[in-house]
Amino acid sequence: MDEHRVANYIELCGSNYEIGFQMGMTVRNIDMLKSRLLSVNRCLSESDIHKATSTFDCFCPGLNEELQGFADANEIDISQVIYYAVTYLVAGCSQIVFIPRITDGHCTLLARNYDYFPDMDDWVLSKTRVSGKYAHLGTNIMQFGRGEGVNEYGFAVSQSACGRPVNNFANCKRPVVDGLQFWAIVRTLLENTKSVDDALHWIKNMPITCNINLMLADKEGHVALVEIFDNHRAICQIDNNSRQGYIAATNHIHLPELRQLEPWAMQNSVCRLETIKKSLQHKTEVSADFIKALLLREYPNGLKVSHYQCSFGTIKSMIFNLEECSVEICWGGVSDNHWKRYSLNTSTPNEQFKQVIIDKPPSDAFFELIAL
């Protein structure tokens, strides 16, 4: 079954408050976003709001000012901005980082598919320049957060859920610590760090409530997979001199130090990782065209999944070039939607365009749990 979605590209510039106000005015004219981001009732108690704002001030500087601008534009109390309720505390994804040694352009490439339920995604790619912070290019989560991105220094961040999503909603894993969701962490790193080493230092003491495979990469070819599960952490790193030319992650625990915490995985997560490994097994050089084909080829032979009504359909396929500080994006993982390129170094007018998604039912084994 084919459906159409409206994808957006926007450029935001100014202080955090000014950017929040700009987003607030934009949301007033888009009913889908307005219904997802605002609540007519107070979402958190005053005590919880105080805890959240204190955490944001410490680990996500500028975010409270942006949320205040958004609330002022919509003439509501800041406690009615849903971002507080869902961020102070995921989806399925595949992600791969290739070091310069094995790419045909000799630059670090970060590739990823983001898979989720289409009604719960913003369908927005934005270029954001906050005064006094690093400019970045990435897709929005709850408008204020980012799912992934690259900044002006050629540093990139991506993520995939590690096991069952952690939040306060029904059927999800409850958080074991108070802390931040991935979209707040990703944006903070993009706006405040220049390299993988910077990012590792920044997140060392960050309160992180989600179970996540956090991928960090810079244009020098330094790559780190930071795996976090129930507040336990493990790190795997490679650089441009490493024998292995890439790091990949899907939606389960990959690093042996944490394996005993969750020795199970969905069949589709293991299959996607194996597909990546098999596709790269004999490759001494990879191109953007090769990566695009892998991202858009249908599961199980590729990474594209189409089970949207089961909250597991590809929302976007992306390739970040860290040397050029650019991204190519194909909404819906459908070749007919075409790849579109955006760069931090080139201004592009805000735009909207209809994109098709194709829904298919999953196989019986797709969500099956198997032992690692």
Tab-separated table of C-alpha atoms in Angstrom:
chain	number	residue	atom	x	y	z
A	1	MET	CA	0.000	0.000	0.000
A	2	ASP	CA	1.411	3.383	-1.040
A	3	GLU	CA	1.075	6.491	1.126
A	4	HIS	CA	2.362	10.036	0.781
A	5	ARG	CA	4.140	12.114	3.435
A	6	VAL	CA	5.273	15.721	3.385
A	7	ALA	CA	9.003	16.118	4.056
A	8	ASN	CA	10.534	19.475	4.948
A	9	TYR	CA	13.887	21.237	4.762
A	10	ILE	CA	14.423	24.331	6.937
A	11	GLU	CA	17.318	26.608	7.869
A	12	LEU	CA	17.417	28.087	11.390
A	13	CYS	CA	19.756	30.864	12.500
A	14	GLY	CA	20.070	33.044	15.592
A	15	SER	CA	20.167	32.713	19.365
A	16	ASN	CA	18.571	29.675	21.001
A	17	TYR	CA	15.538	31.762	21.957
A	18	GLU	CA	15.202	33.167	18.417
A	19	ILE	CA	15.446	29.692	16.875
A	20	GLY	CA	12.839	28.362	19.299
A	21	PHE	CA	10.528	31.233	18.377
A	22	GLN	CA	11.077	30.542	14.660
A	23	MET	CA	10.167	26.877	15.149
A	24	GLY	CA	7.139	27.849	17.214
A	25	MET	CA	5.810	30.103	14.464
A	26	THR	CA	6.419	27.372	11.871
A	27	VAL	CA	4.604	24.721	13.916
A	28	ARG	CA	1.535	26.960	14.259
A	29	ASN	CA	0.937	26.434	10.536
A	30	ILE	CA	1.524	22.657	10.436
A	31	ASP	CA	-1.280	20.821	12.261
A	32	MET	CA	0.550	17.471	12.366
A	33	LEU	CA	3.564	18.938	14.158
A	34	LYS	CA	1.459	21.150	16.424
A	35	SER	CA	-0.553	18.173	17.720
A	36	ARG	CA	2.647	16.212	18.431
A	37	LEU	CA	4.617	18.955	20.167
A	38	LEU	CA	2.030	20.763	22.287
A	39	SER	CA	-0.321	19.663	25.033
A	40	VAL	CA	-3.400	21.488	26.273
A	41	ASN	CA	-2.655	20.056	29.716
A	42	ARG	CA	0.447	20.338	31.840
A	43	CYS	CA	2.725	17.375	30.989
A	44	LEU	CA	4.999	17.486	34.062
A	45	SER	CA	4.732	18.723	37.620
A	46	GLU	CA	6.579	21.892	38.630
A	47	SER	CA	9.076	19.705	40.500
A	48	ASP	CA	9.764	17.585	37.394
A	49	ILE	CA	10.055	20.704	35.225
A	50	HIS	CA	12.644	22.076	37.666
A	51	LYS	CA	14.652	18.819	37.519
A	52	ALA	CA	14.463	18.750	33.726
A	53	THR	CA	15.518	22.382	33.283
A	54	SER	CA	18.441	21.905	35.676
A	55	THR	CA	19.594	18.827	33.721
A	56	PHE	CA	19.257	20.655	30.390
A	57	ASP	CA	21.192	23.672	31.689
A	58	CYS	CA	24.043	21.415	32.761
A	59	PHE	CA	24.258	19.004	29.827
A	60	CYS	CA	22.305	20.675	26.956
A	61	PRO	CA	23.154	24.388	27.299
A	62	GLY	CA	20.751	26.669	25.421
A	63	LEU	CA	17.918	24.136	25.162
A	64	ASN	CA	15.758	25.756	27.861
A	65	GLU	CA	15.978	29.124	26.084
A	66	GLU	CA	14.918	27.469	22.814
A	67	LEU	CA	11.953	25.782	24.471
A	68	GLN	CA	10.938	29.100	26.044
A	69	GLY	CA	10.992	30.797	22.629
A	70	PHE	CA	8.850	27.988	21.223
A	71	ALA	CA	6.357	28.312	24.095
A	72	ASP	CA	6.179	32.100	23.712
A	73	ALA	CA	5.471	31.817	19.981
A	74	ASN	CA	2.532	29.535	20.761
A	75	GLU	CA	1.421	31.577	23.803
A	76	ILE	CA	1.525	28.590	26.174
A	77	ASP	CA	3.237	27.754	29.445
A	78	ILE	CA	6.600	26.049	28.933
A	79	SER	CA	5.335	22.980	30.856
A	80	GLN	CA	2.970	22.276	27.940
A	81	VAL	CA	5.870	21.654	25.537
A	82	ILE	CA	5.837	17.855	25.229
A	83	TYR	CA	9.609	17.704	24.674
A	84	TYR	CA	10.114	17.951	28.449
A	85	ALA	CA	7.924	14.933	29.170
A	86	VAL	CA	9.511	12.603	26.622
A	87	THR	CA	13.141	13.737	26.812
A	88	TYR	CA	13.812	13.825	30.533
A	89	LEU	CA	14.008	10.306	31.351
A	90	VAL	CA	13.222	4.192	20.079
A	91	ALA	CA	13.254	3.085	16.999
A	92	GLY	CA	14.961	0.568	14.737
A	93	CYS	CA	17.968	1.681	12.677
A	94	SER	CA	21.020	0.463	10.789
A	95	GLN	CA	24.229	2.522	10.791
A	96	ILE	CA	27.704	2.149	9.272
A	97	VAL	CA	30.779	4.399	9.325
A	98	PHE	CA	33.477	3.900	6.683
A	99	ILE	CA	36.988	5.246	7.322
A	100	PRO	CA	38.756	7.226	4.529
A	101	ARG	CA	41.112	4.338	3.692
A	102	ILE	CA	38.348	2.271	2.066
A	103	THR	CA	36.137	4.935	0.443
A	104	ASP	CA	36.714	5.867	-3.178
A	105	GLY	CA	36.809	9.578	-2.292
A	106	HIS	CA	39.178	8.976	0.667
A	107	CYS	CA	36.791	10.635	3.143
A	108	THR	CA	34.856	9.405	6.177
A	109	LEU	CA	31.281	8.415	5.274
A	110	LEU	CA	28.461	7.774	7.757
A	111	ALA	CA	25.488	5.872	6.336
A	112	ARG	CA	22.237	5.061	8.080
A	113	ASN	CA	18.610	4.035	7.731
A	114	TYR	CA	16.184	5.305	10.355
A	115	ASP	CA	13.176	3.000	10.772
A	116	TYR	CA	10.068	3.986	12.713
A	117	PHE	CA	6.319	4.694	12.580
A	118	PRO	CA	5.710	7.526	10.051
A	119	ASP	CA	3.118	9.383	12.147
A	120	MET	CA	5.649	9.742	14.961
A	121	ASP	CA	8.449	11.309	12.905
A	122	ASP	CA	8.948	15.011	12.168
A	123	TRP	CA	9.930	14.481	8.512
A	124	VAL	CA	12.216	17.510	8.815
A	125	LEU	CA	15.866	17.976	7.831
A	126	SER	CA	17.308	21.211	9.183
A	127	LYS	CA	20.459	23.260	9.040
A	128	THR	CA	20.892	24.983	12.405
A	129	ARG	CA	23.247	27.818	13.296
A	130	VAL	CA	22.885	28.778	16.954
A	131	SER	CA	24.914	31.838	17.951
A	132	GLY	CA	28.077	30.726	19.778
A	133	LYS	CA	27.681	27.017	18.876
A	134	TYR	CA	28.789	24.813	15.989
A	135	ALA	CA	26.496	24.814	12.955
A	136	HIS	CA	25.103	21.398	12.075
A	137	LEU	CA	22.959	19.580	9.531
A	138	GLY	CA	20.637	16.749	10.591
A	139	THR	CA	17.071	15.542	10.966
A	140	ASN	CA	14.789	16.694	13.770
A	141	ILE	CA	13.332	14.548	16.549
A	142	MET	CA	10.554	16.314	18.497
A	143	GLN	CA	11.802	19.377	16.558
A	144	PHE	CA	14.329	20.402	19.238
A	145	GLY	CA	16.326	17.156	19.198
A	146	ARG	CA	18.351	15.549	16.428
A	147	GLY	CA	18.428	11.940	15.253
A	148	GLU	CA	21.859	12.279	13.647
A	149	GLY	CA	23.951	14.905	11.888
A	150	VAL	CA	27.268	16.437	10.898
A	151	ASN	CA	28.688	19.732	12.113
A	152	GLU	CA	30.959	22.385	10.597
A	153	TYR	CA	34.124	20.613	11.855
A	154	GLY	CA	33.325	17.374	10.045
A	155	PHE	CA	32.234	15.606	13.239
A	156	ALA	CA	29.172	13.361	12.941
A	157	VAL	CA	26.861	11.501	15.328
A	158	SER	CA	24.354	8.731	14.654
A	159	GLN	CA	22.461	6.252	16.809
A	160	SER	CA	20.378	3.104	16.879
A	161	ALA	CA	18.344	1.624	19.696
A	162	CYS	CA	20.088	-1.091	21.700
A	163	GLY	CA	17.351	-3.553	22.571
A	164	ARG	CA	13.815	-2.537	23.530
A	165	PRO	CA	13.217	1.243	23.554
A	166	VAL	CA	13.455	2.935	26.959
A	167	ASN	CA	10.829	5.537	27.918
A	168	ASN	CA	7.803	6.067	30.111
A	169	PHE	CA	5.236	4.762	27.598
A	170	ALA	CA	3.350	1.457	27.690
A	171	ASN	CA	5.113	-1.651	26.268
A	172	CYS	CA	8.531	-0.011	26.558
A	173	LYS	CA	11.386	-0.729	28.948
A	174	ARG	CA	11.332	1.512	32.019
A	175	PRO	CA	14.420	3.676	32.632
A	176	VAL	CA	16.752	2.533	35.404
A	177	VAL	CA	18.274	6.013	35.865
A	178	ASP	CA	17.095	9.590	35.444
A	179	GLY	CA	18.606	11.181	32.380
A	180	LEU	CA	18.376	12.167	28.727
A	181	GLN	CA	16.963	10.574	25.608
A	182	PHE	CA	19.144	10.137	22.506
A	183	TRP	CA	17.822	13.122	20.572
A	184	ALA	CA	19.019	15.555	23.247
A	185	ILE	CA	22.431	13.844	23.434
A	186	VAL	CA	22.966	13.887	19.657
A	187	ARG	CA	22.195	17.585	19.325
A	188	THR	CA	24.361	18.538	22.301
A	189	LEU	CA	27.347	16.696	20.811
A	190	LEU	CA	26.858	18.246	17.368
A	191	GLU	CA	26.742	21.778	18.769
A	192	ASN	CA	29.589	21.481	21.270
A	193	THR	CA	32.244	19.006	20.069
A	194	LYS	CA	34.751	18.987	17.181
A	195	SER	CA	36.021	15.399	17.227
A	196	VAL	CA	35.456	11.903	18.575
A	197	ASP	CA	37.870	12.571	21.458
A	198	ASP	CA	35.931	15.728	22.389
A	199	ALA	CA	32.645	13.828	22.277
A	200	LEU	CA	33.904	10.940	24.417
A	201	HIS	CA	35.032	13.432	27.041
A	202	TRP	CA	31.699	15.294	26.904
A	203	ILE	CA	29.498	12.214	27.385
A	204	LYS	CA	31.681	10.659	30.087
A	205	ASN	CA	29.494	12.022	32.886
A	206	MET	CA	26.312	12.629	30.879
A	207	PRO	CA	23.154	11.111	32.440
A	208	ILE	CA	21.836	8.839	29.664
A	209	THR	CA	18.589	6.968	30.266
A	210	CYS	CA	18.163	5.314	26.854
A	211	ASN	CA	19.747	2.039	25.735
A	212	ILE	CA	21.646	3.115	22.660
A	213	ASN	CA	24.346	2.327	20.126
A	214	LEU	CA	25.886	5.770	19.734
A	215	MET	CA	28.153	6.165	16.696
A	216	LEU	CA	30.750	8.962	16.695
A	217	ALA	CA	32.968	9.820	13.714
A	218	ASP	CA	35.224	12.633	12.526
A	219	LYS	CA	36.784	13.519	9.194
A	220	GLU	CA	40.210	12.273	10.360
A	221	GLY	CA	38.843	8.718	10.316
A	222	HIS	CA	38.485	8.251	14.087
A	223	VAL	CA	35.308	6.266	14.805
A	224	ALA	CA	33.815	5.120	18.119
A	225	LEU	CA	30.814	2.937	18.875
A	226	VAL	CA	29.598	3.775	22.395
A	227	GLU	CA	27.205	1.106	23.586
A	228	ILE	CA	24.996	1.963	26.571
A	229	PHE	CA	22.627	-0.485	28.259
A	230	ASP	CA	20.934	0.184	31.626
A	231	ASN	CA	23.665	2.734	32.438
A	232	HIS	CA	26.479	0.253	31.682
A	233	ARG	CA	28.844	1.429	28.934
A	234	ALA	CA	31.373	-0.085	26.541
A	235	ILE	CA	33.374	1.481	23.703
A	236	CYS	CA	34.911	0.139	20.481
A	237	GLN	CA	37.194	2.417	18.423
A	238	ILE	CA	38.967	2.328	15.065
A	239	ASP	CA	40.959	4.865	13.063
A	240	ASN	CA	42.243	5.237	9.523
A	241	ASN	CA	45.089	2.784	10.196
A	242	SER	CA	42.839	0.012	11.510
A	243	ARG	CA	42.647	-3.292	9.676
A	244	GLN	CA	38.840	-3.152	9.635
A	245	GLY	CA	37.599	-0.308	7.473
A	246	TYR	CA	34.186	0.200	9.075
A	247	ILE	CA	32.039	-0.115	12.202
A	248	ALA	CA	28.358	-1.082	11.924
A	249	ALA	CA	25.528	-1.318	14.447
A	250	THR	CA	21.868	-2.295	14.358
A	251	ASN	CA	19.507	-2.792	17.327
A	252	HIS	CA	21.119	-5.152	19.806
A	253	ILE	CA	24.207	-5.352	22.011
A	254	HIS	CA	27.336	-5.818	19.902
A	255	LEU	CA	30.202	-5.492	22.391
A	256	PRO	CA	31.141	-8.554	24.483
A	257	GLU	CA	31.517	-6.552	27.713
A	258	LEU	CA	27.734	-5.977	27.819
A	259	ARG	CA	26.445	-9.131	26.146
A	260	GLN	CA	25.419	-10.788	29.418
A	261	LEU	CA	23.012	-7.913	30.163
A	262	GLU	CA	20.807	-8.727	27.154
A	263	PRO	CA	21.761	-11.996	25.398
A	264	TRP	CA	18.764	-11.793	23.043
A	265	ALA	CA	18.010	-9.813	19.884
A	266	MET	CA	15.253	-9.465	17.323
A	267	GLN	CA	15.845	-11.684	14.316
A	268	ASN	CA	15.705	-8.683	11.977
A	269	SER	CA	18.475	-6.855	13.861
A	270	VAL	CA	20.861	-9.801	13.625
A	271	CYS	CA	19.946	-10.309	9.964
A	272	ARG	CA	20.613	-6.655	9.062
A	273	LEU	CA	24.037	-6.777	10.713
A	274	GLU	CA	24.896	-9.979	8.859
A	275	THR	CA	23.740	-8.403	5.587
A	276	ILE	CA	26.144	-5.506	6.175
A	277	LYS	CA	29.042	-7.868	6.917
A	278	LYS	CA	28.362	-10.083	3.895
A	279	SER	CA	28.034	-7.073	1.584
A	280	LEU	CA	31.424	-5.743	2.705
A	281	GLN	CA	33.229	-9.044	3.143
A	282	HIS	CA	35.348	-8.816	-0.018
A	283	LYS	CA	35.208	-5.049	-0.592
A	284	THR	CA	38.521	-3.197	-0.614
A	285	GLU	CA	36.872	0.047	-1.711
A	286	VAL	CA	33.314	1.391	-1.329
A	287	SER	CA	31.513	4.171	-3.192
A	288	ALA	CA	28.480	6.273	-2.381
A	289	ASP	CA	26.537	4.427	-5.085
A	290	PHE	CA	27.347	1.065	-3.475
A	291	ILE	CA	26.174	2.361	-0.084
A	292	LYS	CA	22.959	3.800	-1.557
A	293	ALA	CA	22.119	0.449	-3.122
A	294	LEU	CA	22.655	-1.331	0.225
A	295	LEU	CA	20.467	1.176	2.088
A	296	LEU	CA	17.587	1.009	-0.416
A	297	ARG	CA	17.665	-2.715	-1.176
A	298	GLU	CA	14.742	-4.511	0.495
A	299	TYR	CA	15.305	-6.567	3.670
A	300	PRO	CA	16.627	-9.273	4.116
A	301	ASN	CA	19.046	-8.717	1.214
A	302	GLY	CA	19.410	-5.027	2.090
A	303	LEU	CA	18.622	-2.596	4.902
A	304	LYS	CA	15.320	-1.125	3.682
A	305	VAL	CA	12.293	-2.241	5.744
A	306	SER	CA	8.679	-1.447	4.891
A	307	HIS	CA	6.596	-2.450	7.924
A	308	TYR	CA	5.304	1.040	8.752
A	309	GLN	CA	2.107	-0.046	10.503
A	310	CYS	CA	4.281	-2.117	12.850
A	311	SER	CA	6.402	0.977	13.680
A	312	PHE	CA	9.284	-0.462	11.651
A	313	GLY	CA	9.469	1.230	8.266
A	314	THR	CA	12.356	3.216	6.779
A	315	ILE	CA	11.678	6.934	7.281
A	316	LYS	CA	14.961	8.133	5.776
A	317	SER	CA	18.151	6.803	4.227
A	318	MET	CA	21.185	9.066	4.611
A	319	ILE	CA	24.873	9.320	3.713
A	320	PHE	CA	26.981	11.980	5.445
A	321	ASN	CA	30.259	13.083	3.876
A	322	LEU	CA	32.363	14.373	6.769
A	323	GLU	CA	34.978	16.051	4.573
A	324	GLU	CA	32.345	18.068	2.711
A	325	CYS	CA	30.030	18.522	5.754
A	326	SER	CA	27.151	17.407	3.559
A	327	VAL	CA	24.339	14.866	3.491
A	328	GLU	CA	22.450	12.986	0.813
A	329	ILE	CA	18.977	11.916	1.920
A	330	CYS	CA	16.296	9.713	0.380
A	331	TRP	CA	13.033	9.973	2.283
A	332	GLY	CA	11.182	6.695	2.788
A	333	GLY	CA	14.082	4.652	1.455
A	334	VAL	CA	12.305	4.663	-1.937
A	335	SER	CA	14.378	5.397	-5.046
A	336	ASP	CA	11.421	7.182	-6.695
A	337	ASN	CA	11.712	9.844	-3.971
A	338	HIS	CA	15.243	10.533	-5.273
A	339	TRP	CA	18.382	11.421	-3.336
A	340	LYS	CA	18.662	15.088	-2.344
A	341	ARG	CA	21.952	16.710	-1.319
A	342	TYR	CA	22.410	19.477	1.269
A	343	SER	CA	25.592	21.097	2.564
A	344	LEU	CA	26.546	23.271	5.499
A	345	ASN	CA	28.540	25.371	3.038
A	346	THR	CA	25.637	26.118	0.676
A	347	SER	CA	22.396	27.923	1.498
A	348	THR	CA	19.207	26.244	0.272
A	349	PRO	CA	15.703	27.771	0.436
A	350	ASN	CA	13.231	26.143	2.807
A	351	GLU	CA	11.168	23.607	0.907
A	352	GLN	CA	8.387	21.021	1.213
A	353	PHE	CA	7.800	18.004	-1.003
A	354	LYS	CA	5.507	14.986	-1.055
A	355	GLN	CA	7.256	11.655	-0.625
A	356	VAL	CA	5.845	8.165	-1.110
A	357	ILE	CA	6.166	5.292	1.372
A	358	ILE	CA	5.229	1.693	0.608
A	359	ASP	CA	3.814	-0.427	3.444
A	360	LYS	CA	4.188	-4.223	3.522
A	361	PRO	CA	3.385	-6.769	6.260
A	362	PRO	CA	6.354	-8.370	8.073
A	363	SER	CA	7.170	-12.059	8.060
A	364	ASP	CA	6.328	-14.119	11.149
A	365	ALA	CA	10.020	-14.288	12.103
A	366	PHE	CA	10.804	-10.575	11.717
A	367	PHE	CA	10.247	-9.665	15.404
A	368	GLU	CA	11.216	-13.075	16.776
A	369	LEU	CA	13.789	-13.060	19.617
A	370	ILE	CA	16.884	-15.193	19.099
A	371	ALA	CA	19.928	-15.890	21.273
A	372	LEU	CA	23.123	-13.988	20.499
